[in-house]
mmCIF file of C-alpha atoms in Angstrom:
data_model
loop_
_atom_site.group_PDB
_atom_site.id
_atom_site.type_symbol
_atom_site.label_atom_id
_atom_site.label_comp_id
_atom_site.label_asym_id
_atom_site.label_seq_id
_atom_site.Cartn_x
_atom_site.Cartn_y
_atom_site.Cartn_z
ATOM 1 C CA MET A 1 0.828 27.319 -37.198
ATOM 2 C CA MET A 2 0.934 25.299 -40.396
ATOM 3 C CA HIS A 3 0.300 21.624 -39.921
ATOM 4 C CA THR A 4 1.305 20.396 -43.335
ATOM 5 C CA VAL A 5 3.764 22.243 -45.432
ATOM 6 C CA SER A 6 3.869 21.265 -49.092
ATOM 7 C CA ASP A 7 7.095 20.908 -51.021
ATOM 8 C CA GLU A 8 5.919 23.667 -53.363
ATOM 9 C CA LEU A 9 5.583 26.051 -50.448
ATOM 10 C CA LEU A 10 9.002 25.146 -49.092
ATOM 11 C CA ASN A 11 10.531 25.645 -52.520
ATOM 12 C CA SER A 12 8.904 29.061 -52.705
ATOM 13 C CA PHE A 13 10.369 29.796 -49.289
ATOM 14 C CA VAL A 14 13.950 28.907 -50.207
ATOM 15 C CA ASP A 15 13.594 30.740 -53.512
ATOM 16 C CA ASP A 16 12.392 33.861 -51.720
ATOM 17 C CA GLU A 17 9.057 33.851 -53.494
ATOM 18 C CA LEU A 18 6.817 34.289 -50.457
ATOM 19 C CA GLY A 19 5.298 37.461 -49.144
ATOM 20 C CA PRO A 20 6.211 38.741 -45.650
ATOM 21 C CA GLU A 21 3.176 37.185 -43.969
ATOM 22 C CA GLU A 22 3.630 33.719 -45.402
ATOM 23 C CA LYS A 23 7.313 33.921 -44.654
ATOM 24 C CA ASN A 24 6.754 34.835 -41.032
ATOM 25 C CA GLU A 25 4.269 32.035 -40.606
ATOM 26 C CA LEU A 26 6.667 29.561 -42.097
ATOM 27 C CA PHE A 27 9.552 30.813 -39.972
ATOM 28 C CA SER A 28 7.593 30.093 -36.819
ATOM 29 C CA SER A 29 6.645 26.632 -38.083
ATOM 30 C CA ILE A 30 10.265 25.873 -38.855
ATOM 31 C CA GLU A 31 11.298 26.996 -35.379
ATOM 32 C CA GLN A 32 9.047 24.393 -33.842
ATOM 33 C CA ASP A 33 9.510 21.530 -36.240
ATOM 34 C CA ASP A 34 12.888 19.801 -36.668
ATOM 35 C CA ALA A 35 11.692 17.758 -39.637
ATOM 36 C CA LEU A 36 10.585 20.906 -41.415
ATOM 37 C CA LYS A 37 13.903 22.538 -40.586
ATOM 38 C CA MET A 38 15.647 19.566 -42.153
ATOM 39 C CA ARG A 39 13.550 19.787 -45.329
ATOM 40 C CA VAL A 40 14.433 23.453 -45.718
ATOM 41 C CA CYS A 41 18.054 22.654 -45.051
ATOM 42 C CA GLU A 42 18.036 19.937 -47.728
ATOM 43 C CA LEU A 43 16.465 22.234 -50.304
ATOM 44 C CA ARG A 44 18.978 24.983 -49.600
ATOM 45 C CA GLY A 45 21.771 22.429 -49.838
ATOM 46 C CA LEU A 46 20.500 21.211 -53.211
ATOM 47 C CA LYS A 47 20.201 24.731 -54.533
ATOM 48 C CA GLU A 48 23.740 25.489 -53.456
ATOM 49 C CA MET A 49 25.101 22.263 -54.969
ATOM 50 C CA VAL A 50 23.511 23.004 -58.338
ATOM 51 C CA ARG A 51 24.828 26.552 -58.324
ATOM 52 C CA HIS A 52 28.305 25.441 -57.285
ATOM 53 C CA THR A 53 28.454 22.739 -59.952
ATOM 54 C CA TYR A 54 27.561 24.906 -62.909
ATOM 55 C CA GLN A 55 29.576 27.896 -61.815
ATOM 56 C CA GLN A 56 32.633 25.855 -62.690
ATOM 57 C CA HIS A 57 31.521 25.644 -66.311
ATOM 58 C CA GLU A 58 32.415 28.663 -68.328
ATOM 59 C CA SER A 59 32.571 28.921 -72.066
ATOM 60 C CA THR A 60 36.029 28.113 -73.371
ATOM 61 C CA HIS A 61 35.381 30.452 -76.232
ATOM 62 C CA VAL A 62 36.951 33.835 -76.010
ATOM 63 C CA GLN A 63 34.038 35.993 -76.868
ATOM 64 C CA SER A 64 33.998 39.320 -78.482
ATOM 65 C CA LEU A 65 31.240 41.279 -80.049
ATOM 66 C CA PRO A 66 31.885 44.203 -82.310
ATOM 67 C CA LYS A 67 32.822 47.189 -80.194
ATOM 68 C CA SER A 68 33.263 50.759 -81.218
ATOM 69 C CA ARG A 69 32.739 51.843 -84.790
ATOM 70 C CA ASP A 70 33.635 54.938 -86.702
ATOM 71 C CA TRP A 71 31.087 57.312 -88.242
ATOM 72 C CA SER A 72 31.014 55.654 -91.615
ATOM 73 C CA ARG A 73 30.236 52.317 -90.013
ATOM 74 C CA TYR A 74 27.487 53.885 -87.957
ATOM 75 C CA VAL A 75 25.926 55.205 -91.121
ATOM 76 C CA GLN A 76 26.388 51.853 -92.806
ATOM 77 C CA THR A 77 24.766 50.116 -89.881
ATOM 78 C CA LEU A 78 21.802 52.433 -89.948
ATOM 79 C CA ALA A 79 21.449 52.160 -93.709
ATOM 80 C CA ALA A 80 21.780 48.394 -93.541
ATOM 81 C CA THR A 81 19.169 48.174 -90.813
ATOM 82 C CA LEU A 82 16.711 50.296 -92.781
ATOM 83 C CA PHE A 83 17.461 48.320 -95.900
ATOM 84 C CA LEU A 84 16.856 45.042 -94.132
ATOM 85 C CA LEU A 85 13.676 46.275 -92.507
ATOM 86 C CA MET A 86 12.303 47.261 -95.894
ATOM 87 C CA LEU A 87 13.401 44.242 -97.811
ATOM 88 C CA GLY A 88 13.684 41.631 -95.102
ATOM 89 C CA GLY A 89 10.309 40.083 -95.869
ATOM 90 C CA LEU A 90 11.055 39.906 -99.575
ATOM 91 C CA PHE A 91 14.376 38.238 -99.136
ATOM 92 C CA GLY A 92 13.214 35.667 -96.741
ATOM 93 C CA TRP A 93 14.436 37.220 -93.554
ATOM 94 C CA ASN A 94 11.347 36.185 -91.718
ATOM 95 C CA VAL A 95 11.350 32.905 -93.531
ATOM 96 C CA SER A 96 14.844 32.329 -92.205
ATOM 97 C CA GLU A 97 13.609 32.913 -88.675
ATOM 98 C CA LYS A 98 10.750 30.487 -89.050
ATOM 99 C CA HIS A 99 12.756 27.850 -90.765
ATOM 100 C CA ASP A 100 15.727 27.804 -88.447
ATOM 101 C CA ALA A 101 13.862 25.156 -86.585
ATOM 102 C CA SER A 102 12.714 23.089 -89.499
ATOM 103 C CA LYS A 103 14.311 20.383 -91.535
ATOM 104 C CA TYR A 104 17.203 21.107 -93.807
ATOM 105 C CA HIS A 105 15.128 20.903 -96.968
ATOM 106 C CA LYS A 106 13.268 24.012 -95.911
ATOM 107 C CA VAL A 107 16.513 25.820 -96.522
ATOM 108 C CA LEU A 108 16.001 25.158 -100.202
ATOM 109 C CA SER A 109 12.934 27.327 -100.246
ATOM 110 C CA LEU A 110 14.865 30.092 -98.558
ATOM 111 C CA PHE A 111 17.562 29.923 -101.188
ATOM 112 C CA GLN A 112 14.873 29.928 -103.835
ATOM 113 C CA ILE A 113 13.237 33.016 -102.394
ATOM 114 C CA ILE A 114 16.553 34.820 -102.542
ATOM 115 C CA GLN A 115 17.264 33.423 -105.976
ATOM 116 C CA ASN A 116 13.876 34.221 -107.465
ATOM 117 C CA ASN A 117 13.912 37.730 -106.169
ATOM 118 C CA ASP A 118 14.412 40.093 -109.066
ATOM 119 C CA ILE A 119 13.556 43.270 -107.262
ATOM 120 C CA ARG A 120 16.940 43.780 -105.697
ATOM 121 C CA GLN A 121 18.963 46.481 -107.379
ATOM 122 C CA GLU A 122 21.990 46.262 -105.158
ATOM 123 C CA PRO A 123 24.558 43.477 -105.270
ATOM 124 C CA GLY A 124 23.404 40.407 -103.340
ATOM 125 C CA LYS A 125 25.379 39.675 -100.210
ATOM 126 C CA ILE A 126 24.663 36.433 -98.438
ATOM 127 C CA ILE A 127 26.391 34.705 -95.577
ATOM 128 C CA VAL A 128 25.668 30.986 -95.318
ATOM 129 C CA GLN A 129 26.375 29.300 -91.995
ATOM 130 C CA VAL A 130 27.038 25.572 -91.820
ATOM 131 C CA SER A 131 27.285 24.344 -88.240
ATOM 132 C CA ASP A 132 26.275 20.723 -88.574
ATOM 133 C CA ALA A 133 28.349 17.770 -89.763
ATOM 134 C CA ASN A 134 25.304 16.137 -91.352
ATOM 135 C CA PRO A 135 26.561 15.242 -94.888
ATOM 136 C CA LEU A 136 23.200 16.211 -96.344
ATOM 137 C CA ARG A 137 23.500 19.700 -94.916
ATOM 138 C CA LEU A 138 27.081 20.085 -96.130
ATOM 139 C CA LYS A 139 26.038 19.047 -99.617
ATOM 140 C CA THR A 140 22.972 21.282 -99.536
ATOM 141 C CA ALA A 141 25.090 24.275 -98.552
ATOM 142 C CA LEU A 142 27.412 23.732 -101.489
ATOM 143 C CA ASP A 143 24.666 22.855 -103.991
ATOM 144 C CA GLU A 144 22.574 25.875 -103.202
ATOM 145 C CA THR A 145 25.527 28.227 -103.018
ATOM 146 C CA GLU A 146 26.645 27.050 -106.441
ATOM 147 C CA ASN A 147 23.129 27.403 -107.876
ATOM 148 C CA LEU A 148 22.902 30.901 -106.540
ATOM 149 C CA LEU A 149 26.308 31.903 -107.901
ATOM 150 C CA LYS A 150 25.449 30.530 -111.347
ATOM 151 C CA SER A 151 22.024 32.075 -111.376
ATOM 152 C CA TYR A 152 23.334 35.540 -110.510
ATOM 153 C CA ARG A 153 26.046 35.200 -113.117
ATOM 154 C CA GLN A 154 23.519 34.265 -115.791
ATOM 155 C CA THR A 155 21.413 37.295 -114.985
ATOM 156 C CA LYS A 156 24.534 39.437 -114.774
ATOM 157 C CA GLN A 157 23.724 40.475 -111.235
ATOM 158 C CA LYS A 158 26.418 41.011 -108.676
ATOM 159 C CA LEU A 159 26.594 38.619 -105.774
ATOM 160 C CA LYS A 160 28.921 37.998 -102.865
ATOM 161 C CA ILE A 161 28.570 34.790 -100.923
ATOM 162 C CA GLU A 162 30.429 33.782 -97.836
ATOM 163 C CA ILE A 163 30.219 30.294 -96.401
ATOM 164 C CA ILE A 164 31.098 30.269 -92.719
ATOM 165 C CA ALA A 165 31.655 26.851 -91.181
ATOM 166 C CA ASN A 166 31.702 26.247 -87.466
ATOM 167 C CA GLY A 167 31.027 23.408 -85.032
ATOM 168 C CA GLY A 168 30.394 20.165 -86.912
ATOM 169 C CA GLY A 169 30.142 22.155 -90.125
ATOM 170 C CA LEU A 170 33.892 22.653 -90.005
ATOM 171 C CA ASP A 171 34.141 19.137 -91.473
ATOM 172 C CA LEU A 172 33.321 20.764 -94.786
ATOM 173 C CA LEU A 173 36.637 22.602 -94.731
ATOM 174 C CA ARG A 174 38.932 20.130 -92.993
ATOM 175 C CA SER A 175 41.335 18.784 -95.587
ATOM 176 C CA ASP A 176 41.506 15.316 -94.015
ATOM 177 C CA VAL A 177 37.761 14.960 -93.521
ATOM 178 C CA THR A 178 35.922 16.757 -96.290
ATOM 179 C CA ARG A 179 34.571 14.975 -99.318
ATOM 180 C CA TYR A 180 34.402 18.242 -101.188
ATOM 181 C CA ARG A 181 38.038 19.286 -101.535
ATOM 182 C CA GLU A 182 37.993 19.411 -105.354
ATOM 183 C CA ARG A 183 34.535 20.896 -105.558
ATOM 184 C CA ILE A 184 35.311 23.730 -103.160
ATOM 185 C CA SER A 185 38.580 24.429 -104.929
ATOM 186 C CA ALA A 186 36.795 24.495 -108.312
ATOM 187 C CA LEU A 187 34.101 26.799 -106.967
ATOM 188 C CA GLN A 188 36.679 29.182 -105.545
ATOM 189 C CA LYS A 189 38.489 29.294 -108.884
ATOM 190 C CA GLU A 190 35.332 29.804 -110.875
ATOM 191 C CA PHE A 191 33.755 32.318 -108.521
ATOM 192 C CA PRO A 192 36.133 34.841 -106.961
ATOM 193 C CA ASN A 193 33.048 36.323 -105.285
ATOM 194 C CA LEU A 194 32.819 33.245 -103.066
ATOM 195 C CA ASP A 195 34.585 33.474 -99.735
ATOM 196 C CA VAL A 196 35.020 30.395 -97.584
ATOM 197 C CA VAL A 197 35.629 30.955 -93.895
ATOM 198 C CA GLY A 198 36.332 28.725 -90.916
ATOM 199 C CA CYS A 199 35.586 29.534 -87.284
ATOM 200 C CA ASN A 200 38.693 29.785 -85.147
ATOM 201 C CA GLN A 201 36.829 28.959 -81.964
ATOM 202 C CA SER A 202 35.669 25.666 -83.413
ATOM 203 C CA ILE A 203 39.226 24.945 -84.544
ATOM 204 C CA THR A 204 40.542 25.679 -81.049
ATOM 205 C CA GLU A 205 37.853 23.453 -79.566
ATOM 206 C CA LEU A 206 38.955 20.541 -81.745
ATOM 207 C CA GLN A 207 42.613 21.181 -81.006
ATOM 208 C CA LYS A 208 41.897 21.008 -77.290
ATOM 209 C CA LYS A 209 40.526 17.533 -77.892
ATOM 210 C CA GLY A 210 43.804 16.592 -79.543
ATOM 211 C CA VAL A 211 42.533 16.842 -83.109
ATOM 212 C CA VAL A 212 45.028 18.196 -85.622
ATOM 213 C CA VAL A 213 43.016 20.595 -87.747
ATOM 214 C CA LYS A 214 44.148 21.251 -91.277
ATOM 215 C CA LEU A 215 41.924 23.361 -93.434
ATOM 216 C CA LEU A 216 41.692 23.458 -97.202
ATOM 217 C CA PRO A 217 43.834 26.050 -98.937
ATOM 218 C CA ASN A 218 42.309 29.487 -99.514
ATOM 219 C CA VAL A 219 40.063 29.209 -96.503
ATOM 220 C CA ARG A 220 39.999 32.356 -94.430
ATOM 221 C CA ILE A 221 39.801 32.048 -90.659
ATOM 222 C CA ALA A 222 37.490 34.288 -88.649
ATOM 223 C CA SER A 223 37.911 34.772 -84.910
ATOM 224 C CA SER A 224 34.455 33.285 -84.397
ATOM 225 C CA ALA A 225 31.413 32.483 -86.487
ATOM 226 C CA LEU A 226 29.318 34.764 -84.304
ATOM 227 C CA ASP A 227 31.630 37.720 -84.825
ATOM 228 C CA GLU A 228 31.720 37.116 -88.543
ATOM 229 C CA ILE A 229 27.947 36.802 -88.858
ATOM 230 C CA SER A 230 27.374 39.851 -86.646
ATOM 231 C CA ARG A 231 29.788 41.855 -88.775
ATOM 232 C CA ARG A 232 28.106 40.796 -91.989
ATOM 233 C CA LEU A 233 24.627 41.490 -90.637
ATOM 234 C CA GLN A 234 25.725 44.958 -89.724
ATOM 235 C CA GLN A 235 27.036 45.414 -93.241
ATOM 236 C CA GLY A 236 23.610 44.540 -94.590
ATOM 237 C CA TRP A 237 24.210 40.953 -95.644
ATOM 238 C CA ASP A 238 21.447 38.366 -95.674
ATOM 239 C CA TYR A 239 21.948 35.386 -93.439
ATOM 240 C CA VAL A 240 21.038 31.783 -94.137
ATOM 241 C CA ARG A 241 21.711 28.900 -91.811
ATOM 242 C CA VAL A 242 21.830 25.475 -93.395
ATOM 243 C CA MET B 1 20.411 63.848 -81.515
ATOM 244 C CA LYS B 2 17.962 61.044 -81.938
ATOM 245 C CA ILE B 3 20.259 59.325 -84.392
ATOM 246 C CA LEU B 4 23.159 59.725 -82.009
ATOM 247 C CA SER B 5 21.188 58.189 -79.203
ATOM 248 C CA LEU B 6 20.254 55.316 -81.506
ATOM 249 C CA PHE B 7 23.946 54.642 -82.063
ATOM 250 C CA CYS B 8 24.653 54.812 -78.356
ATOM 251 C CA HIS B 9 21.851 52.341 -77.779
ATOM 252 C CA ALA B 10 23.300 50.039 -80.395
ATOM 253 C CA ASP B 11 26.620 50.015 -78.578
ATOM 254 C CA ALA B 12 24.983 49.675 -75.181
ATOM 255 C CA PHE B 13 22.988 46.756 -76.521
ATOM 256 C CA GLN B 14 26.108 44.980 -77.725
ATOM 257 C CA GLU B 15 27.789 45.637 -74.412
ATOM 258 C CA ARG B 16 24.782 44.145 -72.658
ATOM 259 C CA LEU B 17 24.958 41.046 -74.860
ATOM 260 C CA LYS B 18 28.607 40.698 -73.992
ATOM 261 C CA GLN B 19 27.857 40.852 -70.276
ATOM 262 C CA ILE B 20 25.034 38.352 -70.430
ATOM 263 C CA ARG B 21 26.828 35.902 -72.677
ATOM 264 C CA PRO B 22 28.552 33.925 -69.857
ATOM 265 C CA LYS B 23 25.202 33.551 -68.099
ATOM 266 C CA LEU B 24 23.553 32.351 -71.279
ATOM 267 C CA TYR B 25 26.353 29.869 -71.766
ATOM 268 C CA ARG B 26 26.089 28.562 -68.222
ATOM 269 C CA VAL B 27 22.379 27.937 -68.614
ATOM 270 C CA ALA B 28 22.757 26.507 -72.125
ATOM 271 C CA PHE B 29 25.387 24.135 -70.786
ATOM 272 C CA SER B 30 23.190 23.125 -67.869
ATOM 273 C CA TRP B 31 20.425 22.246 -70.337
ATOM 274 C CA SER B 32 22.565 20.456 -72.893
ATOM 275 C CA HIS B 33 25.572 19.200 -70.897
ATOM 276 C CA ASN B 34 27.575 19.671 -74.045
ATOM 277 C CA SER B 35 29.975 22.583 -74.317
ATOM 278 C CA ALA B 36 30.009 22.739 -78.119
ATOM 279 C CA LEU B 37 26.231 22.640 -78.318
ATOM 280 C CA ALA B 38 25.959 25.225 -75.544
ATOM 281 C CA ASP B 39 28.234 27.523 -77.509
ATOM 282 C CA ASP B 40 26.193 26.976 -80.645
ATOM 283 C CA LEU B 41 22.954 27.691 -78.824
ATOM 284 C CA VAL B 42 24.312 30.887 -77.293
ATOM 285 C CA GLN B 43 25.706 31.957 -80.616
ATOM 286 C CA GLU B 44 22.397 31.364 -82.326
ATOM 287 C CA ALA B 45 20.530 33.181 -79.574
ATOM 288 C CA LEU B 46 22.830 36.193 -79.843
ATOM 289 C CA ILE B 47 22.493 36.320 -83.607
ATOM 290 C CA LYS B 48 18.722 36.236 -83.291
ATOM 291 C CA ALA B 49 18.907 38.939 -80.639
ATOM 292 C CA LEU B 50 21.041 41.129 -82.884
ATOM 293 C CA LYS B 51 18.648 40.611 -85.744
ATOM 294 C CA SER B 52 15.536 41.398 -83.783
ATOM 295 C CA ARG B 53 16.762 43.889 -81.217
ATOM 296 C CA ASN B 54 14.233 46.460 -82.387
ATOM 297 C CA GLN B 55 11.539 44.143 -81.019
ATOM 298 C CA LEU B 56 12.839 44.757 -77.518
ATOM 299 C CA ARG B 57 10.707 47.586 -76.208
ATOM 300 C CA ASP B 58 11.823 47.656 -72.591
ATOM 301 C CA GLU B 59 15.565 47.543 -72.020
ATOM 302 C CA ALA B 60 15.039 46.491 -68.443
ATOM 303 C CA LYS B 61 13.730 43.205 -69.791
ATOM 304 C CA THR B 62 16.778 42.457 -71.925
ATOM 305 C CA THR B 63 17.987 39.564 -69.759
ATOM 306 C CA GLY B 64 14.652 37.761 -69.724
ATOM 307 C CA TRP B 65 14.210 38.412 -73.435
ATOM 308 C CA LEU B 66 17.607 36.891 -74.211
ATOM 309 C CA PHE B 67 16.870 33.825 -72.114
ATOM 310 C CA SER B 68 13.533 33.436 -73.951
ATOM 311 C CA ILE B 69 15.417 33.442 -77.224
ATOM 312 C CA LEU B 70 17.844 30.895 -75.822
ATOM 313 C CA ALA B 71 14.929 28.692 -74.704
ATOM 314 C CA ASN B 72 13.481 28.905 -78.220
ATOM 315 C CA CYS B 73 16.829 27.950 -79.739
ATOM 316 C CA TRP B 74 17.007 24.955 -77.412
ATOM 317 C CA ARG B 75 13.465 23.981 -78.371
ATOM 318 C CA ASP B 76 14.337 24.350 -82.057
ATOM 319 C CA HIS B 77 17.381 22.191 -81.551
ATOM 320 C CA PHE B 78 15.138 19.419 -80.285
ATOM 321 C CA ARG B 79 12.700 19.863 -83.118
ATOM 322 C CA GLN B 80 15.544 19.535 -85.576
ATOM 323 C CA ASN B 81 17.329 16.658 -83.973
ATOM 324 C CA ARG B 82 14.677 14.607 -82.255
ATOM 325 C CA ALA B 83 11.907 14.913 -84.814
ATOM 326 C CA MET B 84 9.307 15.327 -82.101
ATOM 327 C CA GLU B 85 5.949 16.069 -83.581
ATOM 328 C CA ASP B 86 4.561 17.463 -80.388
ATOM 329 C CA ILE B 87 6.875 19.937 -78.746
ATOM 330 C CA ASP B 88 5.284 19.227 -75.388
ATOM 331 C CA GLU B 89 7.148 15.941 -75.458
ATOM 332 C CA LEU B 90 10.259 17.984 -74.880
ATOM 333 C CA GLU B 91 9.191 18.729 -71.347
ATOM 334 C CA ASP B 92 9.305 15.061 -70.431
ATOM 335 C CA PHE B 93 12.262 14.113 -72.527
ATOM 336 C CA CYS B 94 15.362 12.934 -70.708
ATOM 337 C CA CYS B 95 18.649 13.159 -72.538
ATOM 338 C CA VAL B 96 21.231 11.367 -70.463
ATOM 339 C CA ASP B 97 24.500 11.448 -72.294
ATOM 340 C CA ASP B 98 26.524 8.500 -71.119
ATOM 341 C CA ALA B 99 29.622 9.594 -72.975
ATOM 342 C CA ASP B 100 29.545 13.098 -71.616
ATOM 343 C CA PRO B 101 33.047 14.527 -71.925
ATOM 344 C CA GLU B 102 32.145 17.340 -69.586
ATOM 345 C CA ARG B 103 32.326 14.871 -66.763
ATOM 346 C CA ASP B 104 36.079 15.057 -67.161
ATOM 347 C CA HIS B 105 35.942 18.658 -66.094
ATOM 348 C CA ALA B 106 34.037 18.026 -62.939
ATOM 349 C CA GLN B 107 36.215 19.209 -60.136
ATOM 350 C CA SER B 108 34.741 17.115 -57.400
ATOM 351 C CA GLN B 109 32.679 14.082 -56.698
ATOM 352 C CA ILE B 110 29.731 16.249 -55.756
ATOM 353 C CA ALA B 111 29.905 18.200 -58.990
ATOM 354 C CA THR B 112 30.030 14.982 -60.984
ATOM 355 C CA ARG B 113 27.050 13.566 -59.139
ATOM 356 C CA VAL B 114 25.079 16.776 -59.511
ATOM 357 C CA LEU B 115 25.783 16.806 -63.250
ATOM 358 C CA GLU B 116 24.613 13.206 -63.492
ATOM 359 C CA ALA B 117 21.517 13.885 -61.441
ATOM 360 C CA VAL B 118 20.580 16.958 -63.460
ATOM 361 C CA ALA B 119 21.203 15.048 -66.708
ATOM 362 C CA ARG B 120 18.564 12.540 -65.597
ATOM 363 C CA LEU B 121 15.913 15.201 -65.215
ATOM 364 C CA PRO B 122 13.381 15.703 -67.985
ATOM 365 C CA VAL B 123 14.333 18.747 -70.009
ATOM 366 C CA GLY B 124 11.385 20.833 -68.818
ATOM 367 C CA GLN B 125 12.349 20.310 -65.178
ATOM 368 C CA ARG B 126 16.003 20.932 -65.919
ATOM 369 C CA GLN B 127 15.240 24.253 -67.576
ATOM 370 C CA VAL B 128 13.190 25.504 -64.657
ATOM 371 C CA LEU B 129 15.675 24.312 -62.052
ATOM 372 C CA THR B 130 18.683 25.936 -63.671
ATOM 373 C CA LEU B 131 16.953 29.234 -64.404
ATOM 374 C CA VAL B 132 15.901 29.486 -60.766
ATOM 375 C CA ASP B 133 19.062 28.158 -59.137
ATOM 376 C CA LEU B 134 21.780 29.462 -61.426
ATOM 377 C CA GLU B 135 20.401 32.753 -62.606
ATOM 378 C CA GLU B 136 18.030 33.398 -59.717
ATOM 379 C CA PHE B 137 15.091 34.287 -61.888
ATOM 380 C CA SER B 138 11.776 34.612 -60.088
ATOM 381 C CA TYR B 139 9.060 32.079 -60.866
ATOM 382 C CA VAL B 140 7.166 34.718 -62.830
ATOM 383 C CA GLU B 141 10.247 35.511 -64.901
ATOM 384 C CA VAL B 142 10.866 31.817 -65.599
ATOM 385 C CA ALA B 143 7.235 31.440 -66.668
ATOM 386 C CA GLY B 144 7.757 34.317 -69.093
ATOM 387 C CA ILE B 145 11.024 32.953 -70.457
ATOM 388 C CA LEU B 146 9.693 29.456 -71.047
ATOM 389 C CA ASP B 147 6.184 30.593 -71.925
ATOM 390 C CA ILE B 148 4.515 28.329 -69.373
ATOM 391 C CA PRO B 149 2.178 29.035 -66.432
ATOM 392 C CA VAL B 150 3.712 29.892 -63.052
ATOM 393 C CA GLY B 151 2.007 26.817 -61.582
ATOM 394 C CA THR B 152 3.887 24.647 -64.049
ATOM 395 C CA VAL B 153 7.146 26.335 -63.033
ATOM 396 C CA MET B 154 6.425 25.466 -59.402
ATOM 397 C CA SER B 155 5.452 21.869 -60.043
ATOM 398 C CA ARG B 156 8.426 21.219 -62.329
ATOM 399 C CA LEU B 157 10.793 22.777 -59.846
ATOM 400 C CA CYS B 158 9.319 20.695 -57.084
ATOM 401 C CA ARG B 159 9.659 17.447 -59.050
ATOM 402 C CA ALA B 160 13.175 18.378 -60.141
ATOM 403 C CA ARG B 161 14.343 18.918 -56.587
ATOM 404 C CA GLN B 162 12.665 15.744 -55.390
ATOM 405 C CA SER B 163 14.544 13.767 -58.052
ATOM 406 C CA LEU B 164 17.809 15.490 -57.228
ATOM 407 C CA LYS B 165 17.317 14.734 -53.559
ATOM 408 C CA LEU B 166 16.925 11.063 -54.368
ATOM 409 C CA HIS B 167 20.020 10.938 -56.542
ATOM 410 C CA LEU B 168 22.152 12.946 -54.162
ATOM 411 C CA LYS B 169 21.049 11.323 -50.947
ATOM 412 C CA GLU B 170 24.544 10.589 -49.744
ATOM 413 C CA PHE B 171 25.522 14.243 -49.947
ATOM 414 C CA ALA B 172 22.472 15.495 -48.105
ATOM 415 C CA PRO B 173 22.867 16.527 -44.480
ATOM 416 C CA GLU B 174 22.273 13.613 -42.201
ATOM 417 C CA GLN B 175 19.034 13.396 -40.307
ATOM 418 C CA PRO B 176 19.583 14.134 -36.637
ATOM 419 C CA ALA B 177 18.808 11.242 -34.324
ATOM 420 C CA ARG B 178 15.266 11.776 -33.222
ATOM 421 C CA GLN B 179 15.672 9.832 -30.022
ATOM 422 C CA ILE B 180 18.150 7.585 -28.351
ATOM 423 C CA ARG B 181 16.856 4.132 -27.861
ATOM 424 C CA ARG B 182 17.805 2.462 -24.684
ATOM 425 C CA VAL B 183 18.606 -1.173 -25.079
ATOM 426 C CA ILE B 184 18.079 -3.070 -21.934
#
């Protein structure tokens, strides 16, 4: 019989982490010891309370990932994947991964890598995600997008850019909040290859909180930022998160 | 045929992501206690998964792999927003959100108290607790997801439950009377 049973051992018991022998030994100890029985009971109760509490919390976002595709899209997907595998390093794919976690200014280098790349023969296709209301990030997204558009134009290269705003980043596109109404409008006029998109899930989220959401004119609405980014990735676009 | 099977795998992978998404959200919410942030984290994790799905060698490990990505996204979120030089600080960091709107959704007093108690836990303990209790991962799986030793999983879990017990005392089953005292 066990004389002292550690909390770690009891946790392992309630989490079904023990082997048959240890379990049997503990069962017989519990049989003979009311205090031990109570400790097990408390742990099981806690576990159940935690589970019960968080089971009530489901995402309010209606989720959908791209489903079935026709043959041409399969081929596109495969081609895009191969293309990205070959050129991902050059265009900062890996850099994007590493820098997701870093400060916003690191994004500049990512833009520069894309911008300085002169190997690409195909039209550039870049989706820029803004999900943070930080004014510096909003400004950076616009500054760098504009630089990129101008740079490609100067070198007579084709480029498509899509800015997708979700979460706090939606502030960029909200007509009553944004400080960039005129600038975005001017950019859209000057560069028809710029698409500006808002995330419907983020809009719905705000509306549930009683916020009236009005977006700038000529802003397209996507069902969700995730869906939009997934779709673009499958089409071979590069992805930058600001 | 190989190409065809690749396509089938691509679809199966997306279907798998779709199935796991609610679980990812539940855990992300339990870590952040913020529905918008939880959605962002899950979204980011899924995008990363889509981008790097060819790194997944064993499909049986998809769930653990996705939760690892989610844990990395959560870690990155802290790096970005808390400017912690040493990421180990994250493990001891408590982020109690006093103005937590999610409290409004709590359906019962117990749920509210549990949310409060979990919010008081250091992040490292909270992660371990929720992965074990909500998603029923084994200790070894949790160690793999969070990239920490199994011993650390056990000690964090133990400390987490001790703290919860303290904060939720009133909901715990009452101690049976050991003996009846006779008053003469």
